[in-house]
CSV table of C-alpha atoms in Angstrom, one decimal:
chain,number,residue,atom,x,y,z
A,1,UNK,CA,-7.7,-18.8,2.4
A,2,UNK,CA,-5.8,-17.5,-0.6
A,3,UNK,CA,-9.3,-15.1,-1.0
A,4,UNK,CA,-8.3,-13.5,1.7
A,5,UNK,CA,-4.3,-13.5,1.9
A,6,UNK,CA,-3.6,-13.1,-1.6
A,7,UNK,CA,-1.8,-9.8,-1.5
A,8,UNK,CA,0.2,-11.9,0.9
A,9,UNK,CA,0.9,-14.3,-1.4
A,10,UNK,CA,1.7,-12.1,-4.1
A,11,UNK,CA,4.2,-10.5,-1.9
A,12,UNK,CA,5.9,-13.4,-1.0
A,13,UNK,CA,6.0,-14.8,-4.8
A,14,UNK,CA,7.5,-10.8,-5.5
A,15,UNK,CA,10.0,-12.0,-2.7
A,16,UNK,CA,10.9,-15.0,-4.0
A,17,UNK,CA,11.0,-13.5,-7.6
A,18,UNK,CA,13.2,-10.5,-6.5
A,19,UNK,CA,15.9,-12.9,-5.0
A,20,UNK,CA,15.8,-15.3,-7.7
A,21,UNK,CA,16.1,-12.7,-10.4
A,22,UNK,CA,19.0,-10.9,-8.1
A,23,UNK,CA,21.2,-14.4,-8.0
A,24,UNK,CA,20.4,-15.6,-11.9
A,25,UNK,CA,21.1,-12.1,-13.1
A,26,UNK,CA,24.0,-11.3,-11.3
A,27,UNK,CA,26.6,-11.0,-14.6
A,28,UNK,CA,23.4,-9.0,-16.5
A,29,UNK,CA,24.9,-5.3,-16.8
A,30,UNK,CA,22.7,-3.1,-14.8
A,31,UNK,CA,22.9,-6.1,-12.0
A,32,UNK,CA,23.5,-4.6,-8.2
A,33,UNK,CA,27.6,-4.7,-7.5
A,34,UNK,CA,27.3,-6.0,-4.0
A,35,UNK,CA,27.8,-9.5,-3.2
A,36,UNK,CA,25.2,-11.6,-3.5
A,37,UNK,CA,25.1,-12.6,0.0
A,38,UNK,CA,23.8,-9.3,1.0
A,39,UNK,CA,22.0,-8.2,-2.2
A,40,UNK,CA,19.5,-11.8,-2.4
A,41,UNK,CA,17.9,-11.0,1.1
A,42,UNK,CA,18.4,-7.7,0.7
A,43,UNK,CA,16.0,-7.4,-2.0
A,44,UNK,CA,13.5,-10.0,-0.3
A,45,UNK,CA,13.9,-7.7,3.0
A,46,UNK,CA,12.3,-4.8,1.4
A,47,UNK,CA,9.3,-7.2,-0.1
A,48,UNK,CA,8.3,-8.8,3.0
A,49,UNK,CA,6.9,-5.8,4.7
A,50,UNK,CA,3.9,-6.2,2.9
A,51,UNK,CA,3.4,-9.4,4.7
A,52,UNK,CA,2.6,-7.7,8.1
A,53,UNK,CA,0.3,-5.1,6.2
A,54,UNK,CA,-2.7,-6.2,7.8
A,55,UNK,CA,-0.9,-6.3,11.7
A,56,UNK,CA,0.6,-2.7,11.3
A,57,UNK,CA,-1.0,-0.9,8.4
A,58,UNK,CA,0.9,2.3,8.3
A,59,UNK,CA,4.3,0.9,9.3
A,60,UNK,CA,4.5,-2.0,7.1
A,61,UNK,CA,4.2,0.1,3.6
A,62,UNK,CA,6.5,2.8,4.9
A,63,UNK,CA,9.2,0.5,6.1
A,64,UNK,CA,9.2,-0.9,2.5
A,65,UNK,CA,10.0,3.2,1.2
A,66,UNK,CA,12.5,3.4,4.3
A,67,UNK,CA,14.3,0.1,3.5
A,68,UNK,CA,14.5,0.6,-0.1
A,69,UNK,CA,15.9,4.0,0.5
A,70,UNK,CA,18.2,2.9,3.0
A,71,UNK,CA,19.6,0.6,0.8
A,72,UNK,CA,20.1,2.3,-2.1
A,73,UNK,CA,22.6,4.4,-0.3
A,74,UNK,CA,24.4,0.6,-0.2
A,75,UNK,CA,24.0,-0.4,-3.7
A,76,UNK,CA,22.2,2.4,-6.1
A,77,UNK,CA,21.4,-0.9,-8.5
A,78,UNK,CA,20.3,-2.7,-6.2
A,79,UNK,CA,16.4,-1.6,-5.4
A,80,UNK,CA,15.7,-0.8,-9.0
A,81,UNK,CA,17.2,-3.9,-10.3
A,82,UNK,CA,14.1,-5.7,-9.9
A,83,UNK,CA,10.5,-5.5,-10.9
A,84,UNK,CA,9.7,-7.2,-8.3
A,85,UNK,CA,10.6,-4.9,-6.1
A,86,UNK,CA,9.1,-1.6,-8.1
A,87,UNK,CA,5.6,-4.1,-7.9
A,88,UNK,CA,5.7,-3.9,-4.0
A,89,UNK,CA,6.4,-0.1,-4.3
A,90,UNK,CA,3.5,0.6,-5.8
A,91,UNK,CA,1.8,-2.0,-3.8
A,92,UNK,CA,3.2,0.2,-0.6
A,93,UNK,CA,2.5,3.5,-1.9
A,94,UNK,CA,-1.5,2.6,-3.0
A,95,UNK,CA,-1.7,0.9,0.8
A,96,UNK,CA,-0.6,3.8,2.3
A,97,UNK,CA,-2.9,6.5,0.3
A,98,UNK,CA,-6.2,4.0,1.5
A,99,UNK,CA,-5.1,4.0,4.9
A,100,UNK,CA,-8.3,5.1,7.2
A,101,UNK,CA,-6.3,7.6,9.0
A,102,UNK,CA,-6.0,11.1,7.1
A,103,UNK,CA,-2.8,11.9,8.7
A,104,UNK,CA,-1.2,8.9,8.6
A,105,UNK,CA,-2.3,8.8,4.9
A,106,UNK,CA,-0.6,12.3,3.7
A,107,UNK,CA,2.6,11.3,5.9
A,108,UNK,CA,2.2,8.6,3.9
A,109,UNK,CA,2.8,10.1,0.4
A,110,UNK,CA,5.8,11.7,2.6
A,111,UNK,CA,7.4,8.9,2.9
A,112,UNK,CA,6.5,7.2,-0.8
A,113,UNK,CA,7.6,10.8,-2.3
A,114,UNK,CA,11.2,10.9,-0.1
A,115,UNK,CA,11.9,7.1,-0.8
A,116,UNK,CA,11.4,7.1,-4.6
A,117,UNK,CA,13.4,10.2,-5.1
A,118,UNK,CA,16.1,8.9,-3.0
A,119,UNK,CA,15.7,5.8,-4.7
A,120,UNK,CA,16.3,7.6,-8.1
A,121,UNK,CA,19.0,9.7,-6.6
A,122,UNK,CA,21.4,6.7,-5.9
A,123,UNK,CA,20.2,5.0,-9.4
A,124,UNK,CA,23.2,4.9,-11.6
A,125,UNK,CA,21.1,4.4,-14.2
A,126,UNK,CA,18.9,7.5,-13.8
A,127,UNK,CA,17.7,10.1,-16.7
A,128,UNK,CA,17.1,13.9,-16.1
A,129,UNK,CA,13.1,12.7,-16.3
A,130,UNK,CA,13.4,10.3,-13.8
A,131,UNK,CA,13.3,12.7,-10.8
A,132,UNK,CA,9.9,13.7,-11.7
A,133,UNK,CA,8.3,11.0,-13.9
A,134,UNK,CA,9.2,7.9,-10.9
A,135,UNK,CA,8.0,10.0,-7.7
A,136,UNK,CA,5.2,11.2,-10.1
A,137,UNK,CA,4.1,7.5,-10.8
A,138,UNK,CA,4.0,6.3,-7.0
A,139,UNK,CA,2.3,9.5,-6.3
A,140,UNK,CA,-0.6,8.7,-8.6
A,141,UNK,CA,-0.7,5.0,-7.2
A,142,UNK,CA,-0.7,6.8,-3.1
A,143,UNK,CA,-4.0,9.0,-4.8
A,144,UNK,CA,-5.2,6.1,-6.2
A,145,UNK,CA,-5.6,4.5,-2.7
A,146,UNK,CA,-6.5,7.6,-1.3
A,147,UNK,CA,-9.4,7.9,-3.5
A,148,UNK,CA,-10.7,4.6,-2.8
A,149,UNK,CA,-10.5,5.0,0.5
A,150,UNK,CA,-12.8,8.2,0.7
A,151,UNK,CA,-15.2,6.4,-1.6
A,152,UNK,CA,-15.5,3.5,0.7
A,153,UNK,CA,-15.9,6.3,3.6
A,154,UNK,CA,-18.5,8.0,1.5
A,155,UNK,CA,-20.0,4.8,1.3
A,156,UNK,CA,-20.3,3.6,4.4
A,157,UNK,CA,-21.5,6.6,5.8
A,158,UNK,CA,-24.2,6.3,2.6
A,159,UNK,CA,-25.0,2.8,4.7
A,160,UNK,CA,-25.3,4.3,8.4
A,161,UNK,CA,-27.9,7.2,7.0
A,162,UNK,CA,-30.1,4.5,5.1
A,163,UNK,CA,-30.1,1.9,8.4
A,164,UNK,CA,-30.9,5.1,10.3
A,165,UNK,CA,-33.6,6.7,8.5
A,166,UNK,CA,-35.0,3.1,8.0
A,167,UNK,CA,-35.0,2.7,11.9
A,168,UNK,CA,-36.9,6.1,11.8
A,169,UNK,CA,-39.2,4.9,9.6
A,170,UNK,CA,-40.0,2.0,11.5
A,171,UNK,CA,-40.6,3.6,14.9
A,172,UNK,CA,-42.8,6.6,13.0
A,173,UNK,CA,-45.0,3.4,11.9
A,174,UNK,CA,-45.3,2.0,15.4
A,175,UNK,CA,-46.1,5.5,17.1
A,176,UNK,CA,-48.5,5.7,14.2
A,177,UNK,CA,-50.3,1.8,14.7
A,178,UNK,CA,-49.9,2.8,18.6
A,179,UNK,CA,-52.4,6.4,18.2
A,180,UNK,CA,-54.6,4.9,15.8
A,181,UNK,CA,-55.8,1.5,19.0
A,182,UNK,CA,-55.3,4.4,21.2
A,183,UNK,CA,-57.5,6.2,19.3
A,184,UNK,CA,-60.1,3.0,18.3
């Protein structure tokens, strides 16, 4: 079970993490300045996309990059307060660059590129390098995904050819055993 849900779980542990580290932390100086009624689920709202990944596989990554950007124009500390939640943003972004759909995908880095800039935009805490270096990151992680994602096509197309050529094959031999009795 964990085999096959463990992004799952590791999403819910980054959920868990993200609220825990938002209540502990709360007097810490870069801590988010709303209350921490709102910013504990909060945080653990923009995590727990990833647990419906496998249900909606284009809108669960990209409602991560809308949430967080939604509610950094709330609290600017508040998404990049914990690493939790910068985990599941590169978790989103690499998800949706191995999507199977090609449009999906590039609207995709759309989103990831829009949220993380916005994201950085609100950041109280943000340096000159930051508007480039952040998006730039997620980026690489969306092409990341993407590559995969072409390689596994590439490979399963690799699969189809060698099952069909082997079929081939196969009925070349029969035609062949079939003219040589015809033939005897």
């Amino acid at each position: 079970l964990l085999r096959r849900y463990w992004l799952e779980a590791a999403a819910l542990i980054a959920a868990i993490d993200a609220a825990l580290e938002v209540v502990f932390h709360h007097d810490a100086a870069k801590a988010p300045h709303s209350s921490l009624w709102l910013a504990a689920p909060a945080v653990v709202l923009i995590v727990l996309p990833i647990l419906v990944r496998r249900r909606w596989p284009f809108a669960a990554p990209a409602s991560l990059w809308v949430l967080a950007a939604a509610l950094s124009f709330l609290d600017g500390r508040l998404v990049v307060f914990s690493a939790s939640v910068f985990g599941a943003g590169m978790v989103a972004a690499f998800l949706l660059g191995n999507l199977l759909d090609a449009r999906q995908s590039r609207l995709g880095l759309v989103f990831v590129l829009v949220g993380a800039t916005t994201v950085v935009y609100h950041s109280p805490t943000t340096g000159a390098g930051d508007y480039l270096f952040v998006p730039a990151l997620f980026a690489v992680l969306w092409l990341g995904g993407h590559a995969l994602q072409q390689r596994g096509a590439r490979a399963e197309a690799a699969e189809q050819r060698a099952a069909r050529l082997v079929r081939e094959r196969e009925e070349a031999t029969r035609a062949a055993i079939a003219d040589e009795r015809a033939r005897i």
